[in-house]
Amino acid sequence: MSGINYSEKIPNNVNLSEDRTLQRALEHWQPNYLQWWNDMGPDGSQNFDVYLRTAVSVDPQGWAQFGHVKMPDYRWGIFLNPGEQDRKIHFGDHIGEAAWQDVPGEHRANLRRIIVTQGDTEPASVEQQRHLGLTAPSQYDLRNLFQVNVEEGRHLWAMVYLLHKYFGKDGREEAEGLLERNSGNADNPRILQAFNEKTPDWLSFFMFTYFTDRDGKFQLCALAESAFDPLARTTKFMLTEEAHHMFVGESGVSRTIQRTVDVMNQLKTDDVAKLRAAGVIDLPTIQRYINFHFSVTIDLFGADQSSNAATFYSSGLKGRYEEGKRTDDHVLKGNSYKILSVEDGKLIEKEVPMLNALNEVLRDDYITDSKGGIDRWNRVIEKAGIPFKLTAPHKAFHRNIGSLSGAKISPDGRVVSEAEWNAKVGEWLPTNEDRAYVASLMGRVVEPGKFANWIAPPVMGINRQPVDFDYVRFN
Ligand SMILES: [Fe+2]
Ligand SMILES: [Fe+2]
């Protein structure tokens, strides 16, 4: 079951050749996908040989094989984790019943919407990142960008497989739509706003892969609990790839900080102007990037009270993060949860039915997880003996969805006046000047083992290769 058949046009471990109609439909979609990759994928990279990992089985040990490949020849395919015998639904109103191997009619519309929304983010991030290859700070980083890109492409394949196999004509139309919408396109944008924003520089890329790919992790974890078994199995395998994306983000920010604190110590200064003159990214700017990416990403979890969230849970479509490890009744009727809102100029907590607050539950789990990396970044600063601490902004800061939408809250969680917000926003969120400065540092470094001045080399190479390995052959 877990072995992947690479002799077929579409590599897969789902016995695709036994379902000729489905195979034909996907083989019809495949050239459109490749056309999309050529048009909207990594800019100017078609002929590069890139040291990529390709899944060869879905076993936890050794599923990846490394080698130089041209990205348009990457073996995108369909890989599901093995099924669990007699798997039971373990939350919601159907708890204890057999997991679904097909889509129940009454949940078809909601499941399709969940799959399309998840699927839409995958090619969107490739589009958002398509120009970054032109300014990569090293071959090592360029390779990591491309690895993330090809795997997001495969995540799109995963969702398209579900649409084609289980949703008939509607599913095939949705699969076409996933290639037609484009990030930032005024007429036909991606579904979620954060995926229409630009990823203009490498600090943004690292923040995106740390914070926003982690949103992906939490959404996938919630879907890995689903009563719809094929969705649970495909998202479980996607999660193994997602871990690398977050590593790219965490280590990228960490190396940026490392280089900054090294220069701070060499020059014995924390003066922003002097550090910028020395070509590194000052810590207050890094804090503002964190504030931006953290706040934009937590909006992705949706409104703090949502009847859709309640429906998705009760009907078994989408669980909580680590649903199986929780010790409550997994039905949640009568339970409550605290959410925030602003009343009479104050931030207050109020208790609401937990089922309606499940977006908030997932957001809070995400926040706990994402703070871990910020602690690890602080250790780099501490080790260098520099008295500066990065923090996650308050959950209510700079929100655009739910009851906190548009409220003026400082990063430390105070309700502030419009005047204070306007006076301080330049200290809290990246300014045009910050972004222009970071952009000015971006320039492609292509020699193996060389790194741009603003970032430290990694501690180790990829797949035990040396740091100065030729990760990308430009041809
Ligand atoms: Fe993904
Ligand atoms: Fe990802």
Short mmCIF file of C-alpha atoms and ligand atoms in Angstrom, two decimals:
data_model
loop_
_atom_site.label_atom_id
_atom_site.label_comp_id
_atom_site.label_asym_id
_atom_site.label_seq_id
_atom_site.Cartn_x
_atom_site.Cartn_y
_atom_site.Cartn_z
CA MET A 1 0.00 0.00 0.00
CA SER A 2 2.65 2.51 1.00
CA GLY A 3 4.97 1.92 -1.99
CA ILE A 4 4.64 4.44 -4.78
CA ASN A 5 4.31 3.36 -8.39
CA TYR A 6 6.59 5.60 -10.46
CA SER A 7 6.14 3.72 -13.71
CA GLU A 8 2.82 5.46 -14.29
CA LYS A 9 2.33 8.89 -15.78
CA ILE A 10 1.00 10.04 -12.44
CA PRO A 11 2.99 8.47 -9.59
CA ASN A 12 0.58 7.21 -6.94
CA ASN A 13 -0.10 4.73 -4.19
CA VAL A 14 -3.87 4.67 -4.71
CA ASN A 15 -4.04 2.05 -7.49
CA LEU A 16 -4.95 4.72 -9.96
CA SER A 17 -4.64 2.35 -12.95
CA GLU A 18 -7.62 0.37 -11.62
CA ASP A 19 -9.93 3.35 -12.07
CA ARG A 20 -9.58 4.26 -15.73
CA THR A 21 -12.11 7.09 -15.70
CA LEU A 22 -10.39 8.81 -12.81
CA GLN A 23 -6.96 8.18 -14.33
CA ARG A 24 -8.06 9.75 -17.61
CA ALA A 25 -9.56 12.76 -15.86
CA LEU A 26 -6.37 13.37 -13.88
CA GLU A 27 -4.19 12.83 -16.96
CA HIS A 28 -6.29 15.48 -18.62
CA TRP A 29 -5.70 17.88 -15.71
CA GLN A 30 -1.93 17.15 -15.61
CA PRO A 31 -0.89 19.25 -18.67
CA ASN A 32 -2.96 22.16 -17.37
CA TYR A 33 -1.11 21.88 -14.08
CA LEU A 34 2.26 21.89 -15.87
CA GLN A 35 1.16 24.87 -17.92
CA TRP A 36 0.28 26.65 -14.66
CA TRP A 37 3.70 25.72 -13.19
CA ASN A 38 5.44 27.15 -16.26
CA ASP A 39 3.37 30.33 -16.21
CA MET A 40 3.06 30.97 -12.47
CA GLY A 41 5.73 28.83 -10.79
CA PRO A 42 9.29 29.88 -9.87
CA ASP A 43 10.40 32.59 -12.26
CA GLY A 44 13.16 31.70 -14.73
CA SER A 45 13.96 28.37 -13.07
CA GLN A 46 12.70 25.82 -15.60
CA ASN A 47 16.14 24.67 -16.67
CA PHE A 48 17.84 24.52 -13.26
CA ASP A 49 18.84 21.18 -11.78
CA VAL A 50 17.74 21.38 -8.17
CA TYR A 51 18.71 19.02 -5.34
CA LEU A 52 15.20 17.99 -4.31
CA ARG A 53 13.65 15.27 -2.25
CA THR A 54 10.91 13.23 -3.85
CA ALA A 55 8.58 10.97 -1.89
CA VAL A 56 9.26 7.31 -2.69
CA SER A 57 6.98 5.80 -0.07
CA VAL A 58 4.77 7.10 2.70
CA ASP A 59 6.49 5.06 5.42
CA PRO A 60 7.73 7.22 8.27
CA GLN A 61 11.30 6.02 7.66
CA GLY A 62 13.03 7.01 4.48
CA TRP A 63 10.17 8.20 2.34
CA ALA A 64 12.34 10.77 0.65
CA GLN A 65 14.88 10.33 -2.10
CA PHE A 66 17.28 13.17 -2.93
CA GLY A 67 18.72 14.05 -6.31
CA HIS A 68 19.14 16.85 -8.85
CA VAL A 69 16.01 17.30 -10.98
CA LYS A 70 14.55 19.97 -13.21
CA MET A 71 11.45 21.20 -11.44
CA PRO A 72 9.05 20.76 -14.38
CA ASP A 73 10.14 17.06 -14.32
CA TYR A 74 9.43 16.68 -10.59
CA ARG A 75 7.30 13.57 -9.98
CA TRP A 76 4.18 15.17 -8.58
CA GLY A 77 1.73 12.51 -7.61
CA ILE A 78 -0.93 11.19 -5.28
CA PHE A 79 0.14 9.74 -1.95
CA LEU A 80 -2.15 8.74 0.88
CA ASN A 81 -1.12 7.39 4.24
CA PRO A 82 -2.22 3.78 4.69
CA GLY A 83 -5.76 3.31 5.93
CA GLU A 84 -6.44 2.26 9.49
CA GLN A 85 -8.53 -0.91 9.76
CA ASP A 86 -12.08 -0.26 11.00
CA ARG A 87 -11.33 3.38 11.74
CA LYS A 88 -14.14 4.99 13.74
CA ILE A 89 -15.32 8.58 13.81
CA HIS A 90 -13.98 9.92 17.11
CA PHE A 91 -15.79 13.25 17.57
CA GLY A 92 -19.06 15.03 16.87
CA ASP A 93 -22.59 13.70 16.47
CA HIS A 94 -21.47 10.56 14.60
CA ILE A 95 -18.92 9.51 17.21
CA GLY A 96 -18.39 5.74 17.28
CA GLU A 97 -19.73 5.16 13.76
CA ALA A 98 -17.47 3.85 10.98
CA ALA A 99 -15.37 6.48 9.20
CA TRP A 100 -16.66 7.37 5.72
CA GLN A 101 -14.90 5.97 2.66
CA ASP A 102 -17.20 8.06 0.48
CA VAL A 103 -18.80 11.48 0.83
CA PRO A 104 -22.22 11.41 2.50
CA GLY A 105 -24.69 13.42 0.40
CA GLU A 106 -25.65 15.77 3.22
CA HIS A 107 -22.03 16.83 3.80
CA ARG A 108 -20.99 17.05 0.19
CA ALA A 109 -21.21 20.84 -0.17
CA ASN A 110 -19.32 21.55 3.06
CA LEU A 111 -16.59 19.00 2.36
CA ARG A 112 -16.10 20.34 -1.12
CA ARG A 113 -15.77 23.84 0.28
CA ILE A 114 -13.22 22.73 2.89
CA ILE A 115 -11.13 20.89 0.28
CA VAL A 116 -11.27 23.73 -2.24
CA THR A 117 -10.32 26.33 0.38
CA GLN A 118 -7.35 24.26 1.54
CA GLY A 119 -6.38 23.40 -2.06
CA ASP A 120 -6.46 27.06 -3.10
CA THR A 121 -3.75 28.04 -0.60
CA GLU A 122 -1.23 25.56 -2.06
CA PRO A 123 -0.72 27.03 -5.56
CA ALA A 124 -1.32 30.51 -4.09
CA SER A 125 1.86 30.34 -2.03
CA VAL A 126 3.85 29.19 -5.06
CA GLU A 127 2.55 32.24 -6.92
CA GLN A 128 3.35 34.52 -4.00
CA GLN A 129 6.93 33.25 -3.92
CA ARG A 130 7.58 33.08 -7.64
CA HIS A 131 10.05 35.98 -7.88
CA LEU A 132 12.09 35.14 -4.78
CA GLY A 133 14.49 32.89 -6.68
CA LEU A 134 15.90 35.98 -8.36
CA THR A 135 17.18 37.31 -5.01
CA ALA A 136 18.11 34.15 -3.09
CA PRO A 137 20.82 34.76 -0.46
CA SER A 138 22.53 31.44 -1.29
CA GLN A 139 22.20 28.21 -3.27
CA TYR A 140 21.19 26.46 -0.07
CA ASP A 141 18.30 28.88 0.44
CA LEU A 142 17.32 28.78 -3.23
CA ARG A 143 17.06 25.00 -3.02
CA ASN A 144 14.89 25.25 0.09
CA LEU A 145 12.56 27.72 -1.62
CA PHE A 146 12.18 25.37 -4.59
CA GLN A 147 11.60 22.38 -2.30
CA VAL A 148 8.77 24.25 -0.60
CA ASN A 149 7.37 25.24 -4.00
CA VAL A 150 7.31 21.72 -5.49
CA GLU A 151 5.73 20.33 -2.33
CA GLU A 152 3.01 22.99 -2.33
CA GLY A 153 2.44 21.87 -5.91
CA ARG A 154 2.03 18.30 -4.67
CA HIS A 155 -0.38 19.47 -1.98
CA LEU A 156 -2.50 20.88 -4.78
CA TRP A 157 -2.40 17.44 -6.44
CA ALA A 158 -3.58 15.91 -3.17
CA MET A 159 -6.67 18.11 -3.02
CA VAL A 160 -7.35 17.74 -6.76
CA TYR A 161 -7.30 13.96 -6.41
CA LEU A 162 -10.03 14.17 -3.75
CA LEU A 163 -12.08 16.54 -5.90
CA HIS A 164 -11.81 14.33 -8.98
CA LYS A 165 -12.39 11.06 -7.21
CA TYR A 166 -15.24 11.99 -4.90
CA PHE A 167 -17.02 15.04 -6.33
CA GLY A 168 -17.77 14.18 -9.96
CA LYS A 169 -18.33 16.99 -12.42
CA ASP A 170 -18.35 19.71 -9.73
CA GLY A 171 -15.03 18.42 -8.45
CA ARG A 172 -13.47 18.53 -11.91
CA GLU A 173 -14.67 22.11 -12.35
CA GLU A 174 -13.27 23.08 -8.98
CA ALA A 175 -9.92 21.49 -9.97
CA GLU A 176 -9.82 23.72 -13.05
CA GLY A 177 -10.70 26.74 -10.90
CA LEU A 178 -7.70 26.05 -8.67
CA LEU A 179 -5.47 26.73 -11.68
CA GLU A 180 -7.48 29.74 -12.86
CA ARG A 181 -7.53 31.88 -9.73
CA ASN A 182 -4.20 33.63 -9.13
CA SER A 183 -2.69 35.28 -6.09
CA GLY A 184 -3.32 39.02 -6.17
CA ASN A 185 -5.30 38.87 -9.42
CA ALA A 186 -7.84 41.72 -9.34
CA ASP A 187 -10.47 39.79 -11.34
CA ASN A 188 -9.93 36.27 -10.07
CA PRO A 189 -8.03 36.29 -6.76
CA ARG A 190 -7.22 33.42 -4.40
CA ILE A 191 -9.94 32.65 -1.84
CA LEU A 192 -8.20 33.80 1.36
CA GLN A 193 -6.86 37.33 1.58
CA ALA A 194 -3.49 36.44 3.17
CA PHE A 195 -2.77 34.43 0.03
CA ASN A 196 -3.26 37.47 -2.17
CA GLU A 197 -0.56 39.46 -0.36
CA LYS A 198 2.92 39.72 -1.85
CA THR A 199 5.91 37.86 -0.41
CA PRO A 200 8.32 40.56 -1.56
CA ASP A 201 11.59 39.68 0.17
CA TRP A 202 13.33 36.80 1.92
CA LEU A 203 12.60 37.99 5.43
CA SER A 204 8.90 37.92 4.46
CA PHE A 205 9.41 34.45 2.97
CA PHE A 206 10.95 33.11 6.19
CA MET A 207 8.20 34.74 8.26
CA PHE A 208 5.59 33.30 5.88
CA THR A 209 6.97 29.77 6.08
CA TYR A 210 7.29 30.03 9.85
CA PHE A 211 3.89 31.58 10.59
CA THR A 212 1.64 30.93 7.61
CA ASP A 213 2.80 27.41 6.75
CA ARG A 214 2.15 26.71 10.44
CA ASP A 215 -1.46 27.80 9.89
CA GLY A 216 -1.37 25.14 7.18
CA LYS A 217 -0.12 22.63 9.73
CA PHE A 218 -3.01 23.36 12.10
CA GLN A 219 -5.65 23.24 9.36
CA LEU A 220 -4.19 19.95 8.09
CA CYS A 221 -4.06 18.53 11.62
CA ALA A 222 -7.74 19.38 12.09
CA LEU A 223 -8.58 17.74 8.74
CA ALA A 224 -6.42 14.70 9.58
CA GLU A 225 -9.09 13.94 12.22
CA SER A 226 -11.90 14.01 9.66
CA ALA A 227 -14.59 11.36 9.46
CA PHE A 228 -14.02 11.44 5.68
CA ASP A 229 -11.16 8.93 5.67
CA PRO A 230 -9.50 9.79 2.32
CA LEU A 231 -9.18 13.40 3.50
CA ALA A 232 -7.68 12.29 6.83
CA ARG A 233 -5.17 10.06 5.08
CA THR A 234 -4.02 12.56 2.49
CA THR A 235 -3.61 15.41 5.00
CA LYS A 236 -1.54 13.13 7.26
CA PHE A 237 0.99 12.69 4.49
CA MET A 238 0.93 16.40 3.62
CA LEU A 239 1.90 17.14 7.23
CA THR A 240 5.19 15.25 6.87
CA GLU A 241 6.14 17.68 4.09
CA GLU A 242 4.86 20.73 5.95
CA ALA A 243 7.39 20.19 8.76
CA HIS A 244 10.23 21.09 6.38
CA HIS A 245 8.51 24.32 5.33
CA MET A 246 8.32 25.51 8.93
CA PHE A 247 11.96 24.49 9.43
CA VAL A 248 12.92 26.70 6.47
CA GLY A 249 11.11 29.62 8.12
CA GLU A 250 12.36 29.10 11.64
CA SER A 251 15.98 28.52 10.65
CA GLY A 252 15.87 31.37 8.12
CA VAL A 253 14.75 33.91 10.73
CA SER A 254 17.21 32.43 13.22
CA ARG A 255 20.14 32.84 10.80
CA THR A 256 19.05 36.40 10.03
CA ILE A 257 19.09 37.17 13.75
CA GLN A 258 22.44 35.40 14.17
CA ARG A 259 24.06 37.61 11.56
CA THR A 260 22.53 40.76 13.09
CA VAL A 261 23.72 40.02 16.63
CA ASP A 262 27.19 39.10 15.34
CA VAL A 263 27.46 42.50 13.68
CA MET A 264 25.99 44.22 16.78
CA ASN A 265 28.78 42.67 18.81
CA GLN A 266 31.49 43.47 16.26
CA LEU A 267 30.43 47.10 16.06
CA LYS A 268 29.40 47.24 19.74
CA THR A 269 26.19 49.04 18.85
CA ASP A 270 22.43 48.71 18.77
CA ASP A 271 22.07 51.85 16.70
CA VAL A 272 19.67 51.05 13.87
CA ALA A 273 21.28 53.46 11.41
CA LYS A 274 24.75 51.99 12.02
CA LEU A 275 23.46 48.44 11.66
CA ARG A 276 21.66 49.30 8.46
CA ALA A 277 24.82 50.94 7.16
CA ALA A 278 26.53 47.61 7.90
CA GLY A 279 23.88 45.81 5.83
CA VAL A 280 22.08 43.73 8.46
CA ILE A 281 18.44 43.72 9.58
CA ASP A 282 18.01 45.42 12.97
CA LEU A 283 16.05 43.57 15.65
CA PRO A 284 13.22 46.17 15.90
CA THR A 285 12.53 45.62 12.19
CA ILE A 286 12.47 41.86 12.75
CA GLN A 287 9.97 42.44 15.59
CA ARG A 288 7.73 44.49 13.27
CA TYR A 289 7.82 41.71 10.66
CA ILE A 290 6.82 39.24 13.38
CA ASN A 291 3.94 41.52 14.41
CA PHE A 292 2.72 41.71 10.83
CA HIS A 293 2.96 38.04 9.90
CA PHE A 294 1.61 36.80 13.23
CA SER A 295 -1.46 39.04 13.11
CA VAL A 296 -2.26 38.43 9.45
CA THR A 297 -1.87 34.68 9.94
CA ILE A 298 -4.08 34.34 13.01
CA ASP A 299 -6.87 35.98 11.01
CA LEU A 300 -6.77 32.90 8.75
CA PHE A 301 -8.46 30.82 11.45
CA GLY A 302 -11.65 32.78 10.83
CA ALA A 303 -14.22 34.52 13.01
CA ASP A 304 -14.03 33.81 16.76
CA GLN A 305 -17.68 32.77 16.72
CA SER A 306 -18.77 30.72 13.77
CA SER A 307 -21.76 28.49 13.21
CA ASN A 308 -19.89 26.89 10.29
CA ALA A 309 -17.12 25.83 12.65
CA ALA A 310 -19.76 24.20 14.89
CA THR A 311 -21.33 22.42 11.92
CA PHE A 312 -17.99 21.19 10.58
CA TYR A 313 -17.15 19.73 13.99
CA SER A 314 -20.50 18.23 14.93
CA SER A 315 -20.90 16.62 11.54
CA GLY A 316 -17.39 15.12 11.77
CA LEU A 317 -15.79 16.99 8.87
CA LYS A 318 -13.07 18.80 10.81
CA GLY A 319 -11.77 17.99 14.29
CA ARG A 320 -9.66 19.93 16.76
CA TYR A 321 -5.88 19.91 16.83
CA GLU A 322 -4.88 16.57 18.41
CA GLU A 323 -8.52 15.60 18.88
CA GLY A 324 -7.53 12.03 19.75
CA LYS A 325 -5.32 13.12 22.64
CA ARG A 326 -8.02 15.19 24.39
CA THR A 327 -9.90 13.77 27.32
CA ASP A 328 -13.30 15.50 27.06
CA ASP A 329 -16.42 13.93 25.51
CA HIS A 330 -15.51 15.00 21.89
CA VAL A 331 -19.07 16.21 21.41
CA LEU A 332 -18.74 19.53 23.29
CA LYS A 333 -22.45 20.30 23.69
CA GLY A 334 -22.83 22.49 26.78
CA ASN A 335 -19.10 23.30 26.97
CA SER A 336 -18.00 26.92 26.84
CA TYR A 337 -14.87 28.81 25.77
CA LYS A 338 -13.53 32.32 26.39
CA ILE A 339 -13.19 34.73 23.50
CA LEU A 340 -12.11 38.39 23.49
CA SER A 341 -14.04 41.46 22.54
CA VAL A 342 -13.87 45.20 23.09
CA GLU A 343 -16.61 46.71 25.25
CA ASP A 344 -16.71 50.27 26.61
CA GLY A 345 -13.14 50.84 25.46
CA LYS A 346 -11.85 47.76 27.25
CA LEU A 347 -10.72 44.35 26.15
CA ILE A 348 -12.90 41.78 27.91
CA GLU A 349 -13.25 38.02 27.93
CA LYS A 350 -16.62 36.44 27.44
CA GLU A 351 -17.81 32.87 27.64
CA VAL A 352 -19.52 31.48 24.56
CA PRO A 353 -20.59 27.97 23.55
CA MET A 354 -17.43 26.06 22.66
CA LEU A 355 -18.87 24.58 19.48
CA ASN A 356 -19.24 28.06 18.06
CA ALA A 357 -15.75 29.03 19.21
CA LEU A 358 -13.80 26.21 17.57
CA ASN A 359 -11.97 28.61 15.24
CA GLU A 360 -10.74 30.36 18.38
CA VAL A 361 -9.73 27.04 19.95
CA LEU A 362 -7.60 26.21 16.90
CA ARG A 363 -6.19 29.77 16.82
CA ASP A 364 -5.15 29.49 20.49
CA ASP A 365 -3.44 26.14 19.87
CA TYR A 366 -1.64 27.74 16.94
CA ILE A 367 -0.53 30.69 19.07
CA THR A 368 0.98 28.40 21.72
CA ASP A 369 2.86 26.46 19.05
CA SER A 370 4.12 29.52 17.18
CA LYS A 371 5.50 31.11 20.36
CA GLY A 372 7.96 28.21 20.66
CA GLY A 373 10.01 29.43 17.73
CA ILE A 374 10.09 32.98 19.06
CA ASP A 375 11.58 31.59 22.30
CA ARG A 376 14.23 29.79 20.26
CA TRP A 377 15.03 33.00 18.33
CA ASN A 378 15.44 34.77 21.68
CA ARG A 379 18.05 32.20 22.70
CA VAL A 380 20.20 33.30 19.74
CA ILE A 381 20.00 36.89 21.00
CA GLU A 382 20.63 35.87 24.63
CA LYS A 383 23.64 33.76 23.68
CA ALA A 384 25.14 36.81 22.01
CA GLY A 385 24.65 38.67 25.31
CA ILE A 386 22.31 41.25 23.85
CA PRO A 387 19.49 42.63 26.03
CA PHE A 388 16.62 42.44 23.53
CA LYS A 389 13.60 40.18 23.54
CA LEU A 390 11.32 39.37 20.62
CA THR A 391 7.67 38.73 21.51
CA ALA A 392 4.49 37.61 19.85
CA PRO A 393 2.05 40.52 19.71
CA HIS A 394 -1.19 40.28 21.66
CA LYS A 395 -3.85 38.18 19.98
CA ALA A 396 -6.06 41.26 19.56
CA PHE A 397 -3.39 43.33 17.77
CA HIS A 398 -4.03 44.31 14.13
CA ARG A 399 -6.95 41.97 13.53
CA ASN A 400 -9.23 42.04 10.54
CA ILE A 401 -11.69 39.29 11.22
CA GLY A 402 -14.23 38.49 13.93
CA SER A 403 -15.19 40.63 16.91
CA LEU A 404 -11.73 42.23 17.17
CA SER A 405 -11.79 43.32 13.54
CA GLY A 406 -10.59 46.88 13.23
CA ALA A 407 -10.19 47.41 17.02
CA LYS A 408 -7.18 49.57 17.86
CA ILE A 409 -5.06 47.43 20.20
CA SER A 410 -1.34 47.81 20.87
CA PRO A 411 1.02 44.82 20.58
CA ASP A 412 1.02 44.61 24.40
CA GLY A 413 -2.78 44.37 24.46
CA ARG A 414 -3.96 47.87 25.41
CA VAL A 415 -6.95 49.45 23.72
CA VAL A 416 -5.54 52.66 22.24
CA SER A 417 -7.03 55.77 20.68
CA GLU A 418 -6.99 56.38 16.96
CA ALA A 419 -4.41 59.10 17.61
CA GLU A 420 -2.07 56.79 19.54
CA TRP A 421 -2.44 54.09 16.91
CA ASN A 422 -1.52 56.52 14.16
CA ALA A 423 1.42 57.87 16.13
CA LYS A 424 2.81 54.43 16.98
CA VAL A 425 1.89 52.19 14.08
CA GLY A 426 5.32 52.77 12.52
CA GLU A 427 6.90 51.21 15.63
CA TRP A 428 4.52 48.27 15.53
CA LEU A 429 4.23 47.24 11.88
CA PRO A 430 6.81 47.34 9.08
CA THR A 431 6.92 50.79 7.48
CA ASN A 432 7.48 51.46 3.80
CA GLU A 433 10.99 52.47 4.78
CA ASP A 434 11.60 49.15 6.57
CA ARG A 435 10.38 47.24 3.55
CA ALA A 436 12.46 49.34 1.17
CA TYR A 437 15.53 48.77 3.35
CA VAL A 438 15.00 45.00 3.47
CA ALA A 439 14.37 45.00 -0.29
CA SER A 440 17.65 46.86 -0.83
CA LEU A 441 19.55 43.95 0.75
CA MET A 442 18.11 41.37 -1.62
CA GLY A 443 20.51 40.31 -4.36
CA ARG A 444 21.16 36.86 -5.72
CA VAL A 445 24.17 34.99 -4.37
CA VAL A 446 24.92 32.02 -6.60
CA GLU A 447 28.37 30.72 -5.65
CA PRO A 448 28.18 27.46 -3.62
CA GLY A 449 28.90 28.08 0.06
CA LYS A 450 28.59 31.87 -0.20
CA PHE A 451 25.86 33.77 1.68
CA ALA A 452 24.43 37.25 1.43
CA ASN A 453 25.80 39.64 4.04
CA TRP A 454 22.53 39.87 5.98
CA ILE A 455 22.20 36.18 6.83
CA ALA A 456 24.43 33.61 8.58
CA PRO A 457 25.14 30.22 6.96
CA PRO A 458 23.15 27.26 8.29
CA VAL A 459 24.74 24.90 10.80
CA MET A 460 24.25 21.92 8.46
CA GLY A 461 23.51 21.27 4.83
CA ILE A 462 20.54 19.37 3.40
CA ASN A 463 20.54 15.56 3.62
CA ARG A 464 23.99 15.61 5.27
CA GLN A 465 25.53 17.36 2.27
CA PRO A 466 28.08 20.09 3.02
CA VAL A 467 26.88 23.69 3.20
CA ASP A 468 28.90 24.50 0.04
CA PHE A 469 27.33 21.66 -1.97
CA ASP A 470 26.01 22.62 -5.43
CA TYR A 471 22.34 22.54 -4.46
CA VAL A 472 21.30 24.28 -7.67
CA ARG A 473 22.98 23.85 -11.04
CA PHE A 474 21.99 26.83 -13.11
CA ASN A 475 23.03 25.39 -16.51
FE FE B 1 0.94 23.01 1.67
FE FE B 2 3.67 24.46 3.28
#
